Amino acid sequence: MQRALRLLEAVGAHRDGAPAKQLAREAGLPLPTAYHLLRTLVHEGYLRRESGVFVLGDAAGRLARGSVQQRRRGMITQSLEHWRDTIGVPVYFAVYRDGEIDLVAVAQSPALPAVEEWADFRETGHAHALGQCLLSQLDEAARRDHLDRHPVRPLTPYSVQDRDALLARLAATERMRPVVERQEYALGALCAAIPITVGDTAAALAVSVPASQEDQLLPAIEQLRTAVGALLNSLAFSISI
Protein backbone atom coordinates (compact mmCIF):
# COMPACT_ATOMS: atom_id res chain seq x y z
CA MET A 1 0.00 0.00 0.00
CA GLN A 2 2.81 2.42 0.87
CA ARG A 3 4.47 1.78 -2.48
CA ALA A 4 1.22 2.31 -4.36
CA LEU A 5 0.67 5.58 -2.50
CA ARG A 6 4.17 6.74 -3.41
CA LEU A 7 3.35 6.08 -7.05
CA LEU A 8 0.10 8.01 -6.78
CA GLU A 9 1.98 10.93 -5.25
CA ALA A 10 4.53 10.79 -8.05
CA VAL A 11 1.80 10.82 -10.71
CA GLY A 12 0.02 13.65 -8.93
CA ALA A 13 3.16 15.78 -9.16
CA HIS A 14 2.93 15.77 -12.98
CA ARG A 15 -0.11 17.58 -14.39
CA ASP A 16 0.41 16.05 -17.85
CA GLY A 17 1.39 12.61 -16.57
CA ALA A 18 4.71 10.78 -16.56
CA PRO A 19 6.08 7.49 -17.96
CA ALA A 20 6.61 4.40 -15.84
CA LYS A 21 10.41 4.68 -15.70
CA GLN A 22 10.26 8.22 -14.36
CA LEU A 23 7.58 7.33 -11.82
CA ALA A 24 9.56 4.30 -10.62
CA ARG A 25 12.62 6.49 -10.14
CA GLU A 26 10.72 9.20 -8.27
CA ALA A 27 8.94 6.67 -6.05
CA GLY A 28 12.19 4.79 -5.36
CA LEU A 29 10.86 1.48 -6.68
CA PRO A 30 12.35 -1.20 -8.93
CA LEU A 31 10.90 -0.88 -12.41
CA PRO A 32 9.20 -4.34 -12.41
CA THR A 33 7.50 -3.51 -9.10
CA ALA A 34 6.41 -0.13 -10.42
CA TYR A 35 4.98 -1.68 -13.59
CA HIS A 36 2.99 -4.22 -11.54
CA LEU A 37 1.57 -1.54 -9.21
CA LEU A 38 0.80 0.83 -12.07
CA ARG A 39 -1.20 -1.86 -13.88
CA THR A 40 -3.12 -2.56 -10.69
CA LEU A 41 -3.83 1.13 -10.11
CA VAL A 42 -5.04 1.49 -13.70
CA HIS A 43 -7.30 -1.55 -13.31
CA GLU A 44 -8.81 -0.09 -10.13
CA GLY A 45 -9.38 3.31 -11.74
CA TYR A 46 -6.86 5.27 -9.68
CA LEU A 47 -4.73 5.90 -12.77
CA ARG A 48 -5.23 6.11 -16.53
CA ARG A 49 -2.63 5.39 -19.18
CA GLU A 50 -2.70 7.90 -22.02
CA SER A 51 -0.13 8.06 -24.85
CA GLY A 52 2.49 6.22 -22.84
CA VAL A 53 2.16 8.26 -19.65
CA PHE A 54 0.16 7.73 -16.46
CA VAL A 55 -2.30 10.31 -15.14
CA LEU A 56 -4.64 10.31 -12.17
CA GLY A 57 -7.96 8.53 -12.70
CA ASP A 58 -11.46 9.17 -11.39
CA ALA A 59 -11.00 6.97 -8.32
CA ALA A 60 -8.01 9.05 -7.23
CA GLY A 61 -10.18 12.14 -7.47
CA ARG A 62 -12.81 10.55 -5.25
CA LEU A 63 -10.09 9.58 -2.79
CA ALA A 64 -8.83 13.16 -2.68
CA ARG A 65 -12.33 14.54 -2.19
CA GLY A 66 -12.88 12.12 0.66
CA SER A 67 -9.70 13.35 2.33
CA VAL A 68 -10.83 16.96 1.98
CA GLN A 69 -14.22 16.06 3.44
CA GLN A 70 -12.58 14.42 6.45
CA ARG A 71 -10.41 17.47 7.07
CA ARG A 72 -13.40 19.80 6.83
CA ARG A 73 -15.49 17.70 9.17
CA GLY A 74 -12.51 17.66 11.53
CA MET A 75 -12.41 21.46 11.51
CA ILE A 76 -16.11 21.64 12.28
CA THR A 77 -15.78 19.13 15.11
CA GLN A 78 -12.92 21.12 16.64
CA SER A 79 -15.10 24.25 16.66
CA LEU A 80 -17.96 22.35 18.28
CA GLU A 81 -15.60 20.84 20.85
CA HIS A 82 -14.57 24.32 21.94
CA TRP A 83 -18.19 25.21 22.67
CA ARG A 84 -18.84 21.84 24.28
CA ASP A 85 -16.10 22.60 26.78
CA THR A 86 -17.17 26.23 27.19
CA ILE A 87 -20.86 25.53 27.73
CA GLY A 88 -20.52 22.09 29.30
CA VAL A 89 -22.94 20.14 27.09
CA PRO A 90 -22.68 17.99 23.93
CA VAL A 91 -23.04 20.08 20.75
CA TYR A 92 -24.45 18.89 17.42
CA PHE A 93 -24.45 20.33 13.88
CA ALA A 94 -26.72 19.11 11.08
CA VAL A 95 -27.83 20.24 7.64
CA TYR A 96 -30.69 19.30 5.34
CA ARG A 97 -29.19 18.21 2.05
CA ASP A 98 -30.56 16.31 -0.95
CA GLY A 99 -33.80 15.61 0.86
CA GLU A 100 -32.18 14.08 3.94
CA ILE A 101 -31.02 15.09 7.40
CA ASP A 102 -27.22 14.94 7.58
CA LEU A 103 -25.72 14.91 11.08
CA VAL A 104 -22.40 16.49 10.12
CA ALA A 105 -20.60 16.55 13.47
CA VAL A 106 -21.07 15.90 17.16
CA ALA A 107 -18.83 17.12 19.98
CA GLN A 108 -19.09 14.87 23.01
CA SER A 109 -16.83 13.38 25.67
CA PRO A 110 -17.00 10.62 28.29
CA ALA A 111 -18.14 13.22 30.81
CA LEU A 112 -20.59 14.81 28.34
CA PRO A 113 -21.98 11.97 26.22
CA ALA A 114 -24.23 12.66 23.25
CA VAL A 115 -27.66 11.12 22.91
CA GLU A 116 -27.23 7.62 21.51
CA GLU A 117 -28.52 7.30 17.94
CA TRP A 118 -30.65 4.28 18.67
CA ALA A 119 -33.03 5.07 15.77
CA ASP A 120 -31.68 6.46 12.49
CA PHE A 121 -31.51 10.25 12.77
CA ARG A 122 -32.36 10.62 9.07
CA GLU A 123 -35.61 8.70 9.42
CA THR A 124 -36.73 10.15 12.75
CA GLY A 125 -36.42 13.89 12.18
CA HIS A 126 -39.96 14.30 13.48
CA ALA A 127 -38.82 13.17 16.93
CA HIS A 128 -35.57 15.03 17.67
CA ALA A 129 -34.87 18.73 18.02
CA LEU A 130 -32.37 18.87 15.18
CA GLY A 131 -34.81 17.28 12.77
CA GLN A 132 -37.74 19.42 13.83
CA CYS A 133 -35.57 22.53 13.52
CA LEU A 134 -34.47 21.58 10.01
CA LEU A 135 -37.98 20.62 8.89
CA SER A 136 -39.34 23.93 10.17
CA GLN A 137 -37.02 25.74 7.74
CA LEU A 138 -38.32 23.91 4.65
CA ASP A 139 -41.19 25.08 2.50
CA GLU A 140 -44.44 23.16 2.82
CA ALA A 141 -43.88 21.01 -0.28
CA ALA A 142 -40.39 19.92 0.81
CA ARG A 143 -41.63 19.26 4.34
CA ARG A 144 -44.48 17.07 3.15
CA ASP A 145 -42.19 15.23 0.73
CA HIS A 146 -39.84 14.42 3.61
CA LEU A 147 -42.68 13.10 5.75
CA ASP A 148 -44.00 11.02 2.86
CA ARG A 149 -40.63 9.28 2.75
CA HIS A 150 -40.09 9.20 6.52
CA PRO A 151 -43.53 8.88 8.15
CA VAL A 152 -44.19 10.14 11.67
CA ARG A 153 -44.15 7.35 14.23
CA PRO A 154 -43.97 7.75 18.01
CA LEU A 155 -40.63 6.61 19.44
CA THR A 156 -41.45 7.23 23.12
CA PRO A 157 -44.60 8.06 25.07
CA TYR A 158 -43.60 11.74 24.71
CA SER A 159 -43.20 11.73 20.91
CA VAL A 160 -45.47 13.70 18.59
CA GLN A 161 -48.25 11.29 17.78
CA ASP A 162 -49.04 11.88 14.13
CA ARG A 163 -48.26 13.86 11.00
CA ASP A 164 -50.95 16.50 11.47
CA ALA A 165 -49.75 17.28 14.99
CA LEU A 166 -46.18 17.60 13.76
CA LEU A 167 -47.13 19.86 10.83
CA ALA A 168 -49.09 22.11 13.17
CA ARG A 169 -46.12 22.34 15.50
CA LEU A 170 -43.69 23.10 12.68
CA ALA A 171 -45.98 25.77 11.24
CA ALA A 172 -46.08 27.48 14.64
CA THR A 173 -42.31 27.43 15.09
CA GLU A 174 -40.95 30.97 15.29
CA ARG A 175 -37.92 31.82 13.18
CA MET A 176 -34.71 31.89 15.24
CA ARG A 177 -36.43 30.57 18.36
CA PRO A 178 -35.08 27.36 19.92
CA VAL A 179 -36.88 24.13 19.07
CA VAL A 180 -37.11 22.04 22.22
CA GLU A 181 -38.00 18.38 22.59
CA ARG A 182 -38.24 16.58 25.89
CA GLN A 183 -37.74 12.81 25.71
CA GLU A 184 -39.43 12.59 22.31
CA TYR A 185 -36.50 10.81 20.68
CA ALA A 186 -34.87 9.09 23.67
CA LEU A 187 -36.11 8.60 27.20
CA GLY A 188 -34.04 10.51 29.70
CA ALA A 189 -32.71 13.03 27.16
CA LEU A 190 -33.74 16.63 26.45
CA CYS A 191 -32.59 18.52 23.36
CA ALA A 192 -32.83 22.05 22.00
CA ALA A 193 -31.86 23.28 18.52
CA ILE A 194 -31.52 26.65 16.80
CA PRO A 195 -31.69 27.33 13.06
CA ILE A 196 -28.69 28.99 11.44
CA THR A 197 -28.13 30.46 8.02
CA VAL A 198 -25.37 28.83 5.97
CA GLY A 199 -25.87 29.85 2.35
CA ASP A 200 -29.24 28.63 1.08
CA THR A 201 -29.09 25.40 3.06
CA ALA A 202 -31.21 24.63 6.12
CA ALA A 203 -28.86 24.03 9.04
CA ALA A 204 -29.12 23.74 12.81
CA LEU A 205 -27.05 23.59 15.97
CA ALA A 206 -28.25 21.69 19.01
CA VAL A 207 -27.39 20.76 22.57
CA SER A 208 -28.62 17.99 24.83
CA VAL A 209 -28.80 17.38 28.57
CA PRO A 210 -30.07 14.53 30.75
CA ALA A 211 -33.66 14.94 31.90
CA SER A 212 -32.40 15.45 35.46
CA GLN A 213 -30.58 18.63 34.31
CA GLU A 214 -33.52 20.30 32.55
CA ASP A 215 -32.70 23.68 34.09
CA GLN A 216 -29.46 23.74 32.04
CA LEU A 217 -31.08 23.20 28.63
CA LEU A 218 -32.32 26.67 27.69
CA PRO A 219 -29.33 28.56 29.15
CA ALA A 220 -27.03 26.26 27.17
CA ILE A 221 -28.80 26.79 23.85
CA GLU A 222 -28.94 30.56 24.45
CA GLN A 223 -25.21 30.58 25.11
CA LEU A 224 -24.65 28.64 21.90
CA ARG A 225 -26.81 31.10 20.01
CA THR A 226 -24.44 33.90 20.99
CA ALA A 227 -21.55 31.83 19.59
CA VAL A 228 -23.09 31.31 16.15
CA GLY A 229 -21.19 34.19 14.57
CA ALA A 230 -17.87 32.74 15.66
CA LEU A 231 -18.87 29.31 14.39
CA LEU A 232 -20.18 30.26 10.97
CA ASN A 233 -16.82 30.33 9.18
CA SER A 234 -16.12 26.69 10.00
CA LEU A 235 -19.72 25.53 9.63
CA ALA A 236 -19.92 26.97 6.11
CA PHE A 237 -17.39 24.35 5.02
CA SER A 238 -19.94 21.60 5.64
CA ILE A 239 -22.21 22.77 2.84
CA SER A 240 -19.65 21.69 0.26
CA ILE A 241 -18.89 18.37 1.96
CSV table of C-alpha atoms in Angstrom, one decimal:
chain,number,residue,atom,x,y,z
A,1,MET,CA,0.0,0.0,0.0
A,2,GLN,CA,2.8,2.4,0.9
A,3,ARG,CA,4.5,1.8,-2.5
A,4,ALA,CA,1.2,2.3,-4.4
A,5,LEU,CA,0.7,5.6,-2.5
A,6,ARG,CA,4.2,6.7,-3.4
A,7,LEU,CA,3.3,6.1,-7.0
A,8,LEU,CA,0.1,8.0,-6.8
A,9,GLU,CA,2.0,10.9,-5.2
A,10,ALA,CA,4.5,10.8,-8.1
A,11,VAL,CA,1.8,10.8,-10.7
A,12,GLY,CA,0.0,13.7,-8.9
A,13,ALA,CA,3.2,15.8,-9.2
A,14,HIS,CA,2.9,15.8,-13.0
A,15,ARG,CA,-0.1,17.6,-14.4
A,16,ASP,CA,0.4,16.0,-17.8
A,17,GLY,CA,1.4,12.6,-16.6
A,18,ALA,CA,4.7,10.8,-16.6
A,19,PRO,CA,6.1,7.5,-18.0
A,20,ALA,CA,6.6,4.4,-15.8
A,21,LYS,CA,10.4,4.7,-15.7
A,22,GLN,CA,10.3,8.2,-14.4
A,23,LEU,CA,7.6,7.3,-11.8
A,24,ALA,CA,9.6,4.3,-10.6
A,25,ARG,CA,12.6,6.5,-10.1
A,26,GLU,CA,10.7,9.2,-8.3
A,27,ALA,CA,8.9,6.7,-6.1
A,28,GLY,CA,12.2,4.8,-5.4
A,29,LEU,CA,10.9,1.5,-6.7
A,30,PRO,CA,12.4,-1.2,-8.9
A,31,LEU,CA,10.9,-0.9,-12.4
A,32,PRO,CA,9.2,-4.3,-12.4
A,33,THR,CA,7.5,-3.5,-9.1
A,34,ALA,CA,6.4,-0.1,-10.4
A,35,TYR,CA,5.0,-1.7,-13.6
A,36,HIS,CA,3.0,-4.2,-11.5
A,37,LEU,CA,1.6,-1.5,-9.2
A,38,LEU,CA,0.8,0.8,-12.1
A,39,ARG,CA,-1.2,-1.9,-13.9
A,40,THR,CA,-3.1,-2.6,-10.7
A,41,LEU,CA,-3.8,1.1,-10.1
A,42,VAL,CA,-5.0,1.5,-13.7
A,43,HIS,CA,-7.3,-1.6,-13.3
A,44,GLU,CA,-8.8,-0.1,-10.1
A,45,GLY,CA,-9.4,3.3,-11.7
A,46,TYR,CA,-6.9,5.3,-9.7
A,47,LEU,CA,-4.7,5.9,-12.8
A,48,ARG,CA,-5.2,6.1,-16.5
A,49,ARG,CA,-2.6,5.4,-19.2
A,50,GLU,CA,-2.7,7.9,-22.0
A,51,SER,CA,-0.1,8.1,-24.9
A,52,GLY,CA,2.5,6.2,-22.8
A,53,VAL,CA,2.2,8.3,-19.6
A,54,PHE,CA,0.2,7.7,-16.5
A,55,VAL,CA,-2.3,10.3,-15.1
A,56,LEU,CA,-4.6,10.3,-12.2
A,57,GLY,CA,-8.0,8.5,-12.7
A,58,ASP,CA,-11.5,9.2,-11.4
A,59,ALA,CA,-11.0,7.0,-8.3
A,60,ALA,CA,-8.0,9.0,-7.2
A,61,GLY,CA,-10.2,12.1,-7.5
A,62,ARG,CA,-12.8,10.6,-5.3
A,63,LEU,CA,-10.1,9.6,-2.8
A,64,ALA,CA,-8.8,13.2,-2.7
A,65,ARG,CA,-12.3,14.5,-2.2
A,66,GLY,CA,-12.9,12.1,0.7
A,67,SER,CA,-9.7,13.3,2.3
A,68,VAL,CA,-10.8,17.0,2.0
A,69,GLN,CA,-14.2,16.1,3.4
A,70,GLN,CA,-12.6,14.4,6.5
A,71,ARG,CA,-10.4,17.5,7.1
A,72,ARG,CA,-13.4,19.8,6.8
A,73,ARG,CA,-15.5,17.7,9.2
A,74,GLY,CA,-12.5,17.7,11.5
A,75,MET,CA,-12.4,21.5,11.5
A,76,ILE,CA,-16.1,21.6,12.3
A,77,THR,CA,-15.8,19.1,15.1
A,78,GLN,CA,-12.9,21.1,16.6
A,79,SER,CA,-15.1,24.2,16.7
A,80,LEU,CA,-18.0,22.4,18.3
A,81,GLU,CA,-15.6,20.8,20.8
A,82,HIS,CA,-14.6,24.3,21.9
A,83,TRP,CA,-18.2,25.2,22.7
A,84,ARG,CA,-18.8,21.8,24.3
A,85,ASP,CA,-16.1,22.6,26.8
A,86,THR,CA,-17.2,26.2,27.2
A,87,ILE,CA,-20.9,25.5,27.7
A,88,GLY,CA,-20.5,22.1,29.3
A,89,VAL,CA,-22.9,20.1,27.1
A,90,PRO,CA,-22.7,18.0,23.9
A,91,VAL,CA,-23.0,20.1,20.8
A,92,TYR,CA,-24.4,18.9,17.4
A,93,PHE,CA,-24.5,20.3,13.9
A,94,ALA,CA,-26.7,19.1,11.1
A,95,VAL,CA,-27.8,20.2,7.6
A,96,TYR,CA,-30.7,19.3,5.3
A,97,ARG,CA,-29.2,18.2,2.0
A,98,ASP,CA,-30.6,16.3,-0.9
A,99,GLY,CA,-33.8,15.6,0.9
A,100,GLU,CA,-32.2,14.1,3.9
A,101,ILE,CA,-31.0,15.1,7.4
A,102,ASP,CA,-27.2,14.9,7.6
A,103,LEU,CA,-25.7,14.9,11.1
A,104,VAL,CA,-22.4,16.5,10.1
A,105,ALA,CA,-20.6,16.5,13.5
A,106,VAL,CA,-21.1,15.9,17.2
A,107,ALA,CA,-18.8,17.1,20.0
A,108,GLN,CA,-19.1,14.9,23.0
A,109,SER,CA,-16.8,13.4,25.7
A,110,PRO,CA,-17.0,10.6,28.3
A,111,ALA,CA,-18.1,13.2,30.8
A,112,LEU,CA,-20.6,14.8,28.3
A,113,PRO,CA,-22.0,12.0,26.2
A,114,ALA,CA,-24.2,12.7,23.3
A,115,VAL,CA,-27.7,11.1,22.9
A,116,GLU,CA,-27.2,7.6,21.5
A,117,GLU,CA,-28.5,7.3,17.9
A,118,TRP,CA,-30.6,4.3,18.7
A,119,ALA,CA,-33.0,5.1,15.8
A,120,ASP,CA,-31.7,6.5,12.5
A,121,PHE,CA,-31.5,10.3,12.8
A,122,ARG,CA,-32.4,10.6,9.1
A,123,GLU,CA,-35.6,8.7,9.4
A,124,THR,CA,-36.7,10.2,12.7
A,125,GLY,CA,-36.4,13.9,12.2
A,126,HIS,CA,-40.0,14.3,13.5
A,127,ALA,CA,-38.8,13.2,16.9
A,128,HIS,CA,-35.6,15.0,17.7
A,129,ALA,CA,-34.9,18.7,18.0
A,130,LEU,CA,-32.4,18.9,15.2
A,131,GLY,CA,-34.8,17.3,12.8
A,132,GLN,CA,-37.7,19.4,13.8
A,133,CYS,CA,-35.6,22.5,13.5
A,134,LEU,CA,-34.5,21.6,10.0
A,135,LEU,CA,-38.0,20.6,8.9
A,136,SER,CA,-39.3,23.9,10.2
A,137,GLN,CA,-37.0,25.7,7.7
A,138,LEU,CA,-38.3,23.9,4.7
A,139,ASP,CA,-41.2,25.1,2.5
A,140,GLU,CA,-44.4,23.2,2.8
A,141,ALA,CA,-43.9,21.0,-0.3
A,142,ALA,CA,-40.4,19.9,0.8
A,143,ARG,CA,-41.6,19.3,4.3
A,144,ARG,CA,-44.5,17.1,3.1
A,145,ASP,CA,-42.2,15.2,0.7
A,146,HIS,CA,-39.8,14.4,3.6
A,147,LEU,CA,-42.7,13.1,5.8
A,148,ASP,CA,-44.0,11.0,2.9
A,149,ARG,CA,-40.6,9.3,2.7
A,150,HIS,CA,-40.1,9.2,6.5
A,151,PRO,CA,-43.5,8.9,8.2
A,152,VAL,CA,-44.2,10.1,11.7
A,153,ARG,CA,-44.1,7.4,14.2
A,154,PRO,CA,-44.0,7.7,18.0
A,155,LEU,CA,-40.6,6.6,19.4
A,156,THR,CA,-41.5,7.2,23.1
A,157,PRO,CA,-44.6,8.1,25.1
A,158,TYR,CA,-43.6,11.7,24.7
A,159,SER,CA,-43.2,11.7,20.9
A,160,VAL,CA,-45.5,13.7,18.6
A,161,GLN,CA,-48.3,11.3,17.8
A,162,ASP,CA,-49.0,11.9,14.1
A,163,ARG,CA,-48.3,13.9,11.0
A,164,ASP,CA,-50.9,16.5,11.5
A,165,ALA,CA,-49.8,17.3,15.0
A,166,LEU,CA,-46.2,17.6,13.8
A,167,LEU,CA,-47.1,19.9,10.8
A,168,ALA,CA,-49.1,22.1,13.2
A,169,ARG,CA,-46.1,22.3,15.5
A,170,LEU,CA,-43.7,23.1,12.7
A,171,ALA,CA,-46.0,25.8,11.2
A,172,ALA,CA,-46.1,27.5,14.6
A,173,THR,CA,-42.3,27.4,15.1
A,174,GLU,CA,-40.9,31.0,15.3
A,175,ARG,CA,-37.9,31.8,13.2
A,176,MET,CA,-34.7,31.9,15.2
A,177,ARG,CA,-36.4,30.6,18.4
A,178,PRO,CA,-35.1,27.4,19.9
A,179,VAL,CA,-36.9,24.1,19.1
A,180,VAL,CA,-37.1,22.0,22.2
A,181,GLU,CA,-38.0,18.4,22.6
A,182,ARG,CA,-38.2,16.6,25.9
A,183,GLN,CA,-37.7,12.8,25.7
A,184,GLU,CA,-39.4,12.6,22.3
A,185,TYR,CA,-36.5,10.8,20.7
A,186,ALA,CA,-34.9,9.1,23.7
A,187,LEU,CA,-36.1,8.6,27.2
A,188,GLY,CA,-34.0,10.5,29.7
A,189,ALA,CA,-32.7,13.0,27.2
A,190,LEU,CA,-33.7,16.6,26.5
A,191,CYS,CA,-32.6,18.5,23.4
A,192,ALA,CA,-32.8,22.1,22.0
A,193,ALA,CA,-31.9,23.3,18.5
A,194,ILE,CA,-31.5,26.6,16.8
A,195,PRO,CA,-31.7,27.3,13.1
A,196,ILE,CA,-28.7,29.0,11.4
A,197,THR,CA,-28.1,30.5,8.0
A,198,VAL,CA,-25.4,28.8,6.0
A,199,GLY,CA,-25.9,29.8,2.3
A,200,ASP,CA,-29.2,28.6,1.1
A,201,THR,CA,-29.1,25.4,3.1
A,202,ALA,CA,-31.2,24.6,6.1
A,203,ALA,CA,-28.9,24.0,9.0
A,204,ALA,CA,-29.1,23.7,12.8
A,205,LEU,CA,-27.1,23.6,16.0
A,206,ALA,CA,-28.3,21.7,19.0
A,207,VAL,CA,-27.4,20.8,22.6
A,208,SER,CA,-28.6,18.0,24.8
A,209,VAL,CA,-28.8,17.4,28.6
A,210,PRO,CA,-30.1,14.5,30.8
A,211,ALA,CA,-33.7,14.9,31.9
A,212,SER,CA,-32.4,15.5,35.5
A,213,GLN,CA,-30.6,18.6,34.3
A,214,GLU,CA,-33.5,20.3,32.5
A,215,ASP,CA,-32.7,23.7,34.1
A,216,GLN,CA,-29.5,23.7,32.0
A,217,LEU,CA,-31.1,23.2,28.6
A,218,LEU,CA,-32.3,26.7,27.7
A,219,PRO,CA,-29.3,28.6,29.2
A,220,ALA,CA,-27.0,26.3,27.2
A,221,ILE,CA,-28.8,26.8,23.8
A,222,GLU,CA,-28.9,30.6,24.4
A,223,GLN,CA,-25.2,30.6,25.1
A,224,LEU,CA,-24.6,28.6,21.9
A,225,ARG,CA,-26.8,31.1,20.0
A,226,THR,CA,-24.4,33.9,21.0
A,227,ALA,CA,-21.6,31.8,19.6
A,228,VAL,CA,-23.1,31.3,16.2
A,229,GLY,CA,-21.2,34.2,14.6
A,230,ALA,CA,-17.9,32.7,15.7
A,231,LEU,CA,-18.9,29.3,14.4
A,232,LEU,CA,-20.2,30.3,11.0
A,233,ASN,CA,-16.8,30.3,9.2
A,234,SER,CA,-16.1,26.7,10.0
A,235,LEU,CA,-19.7,25.5,9.6
A,236,ALA,CA,-19.9,27.0,6.1
A,237,PHE,CA,-17.4,24.3,5.0
A,238,SER,CA,-19.9,21.6,5.6
A,239,ILE,CA,-22.2,22.8,2.8
A,240,SER,CA,-19.6,21.7,0.3
A,241,ILE,CA,-18.9,18.4,2.0
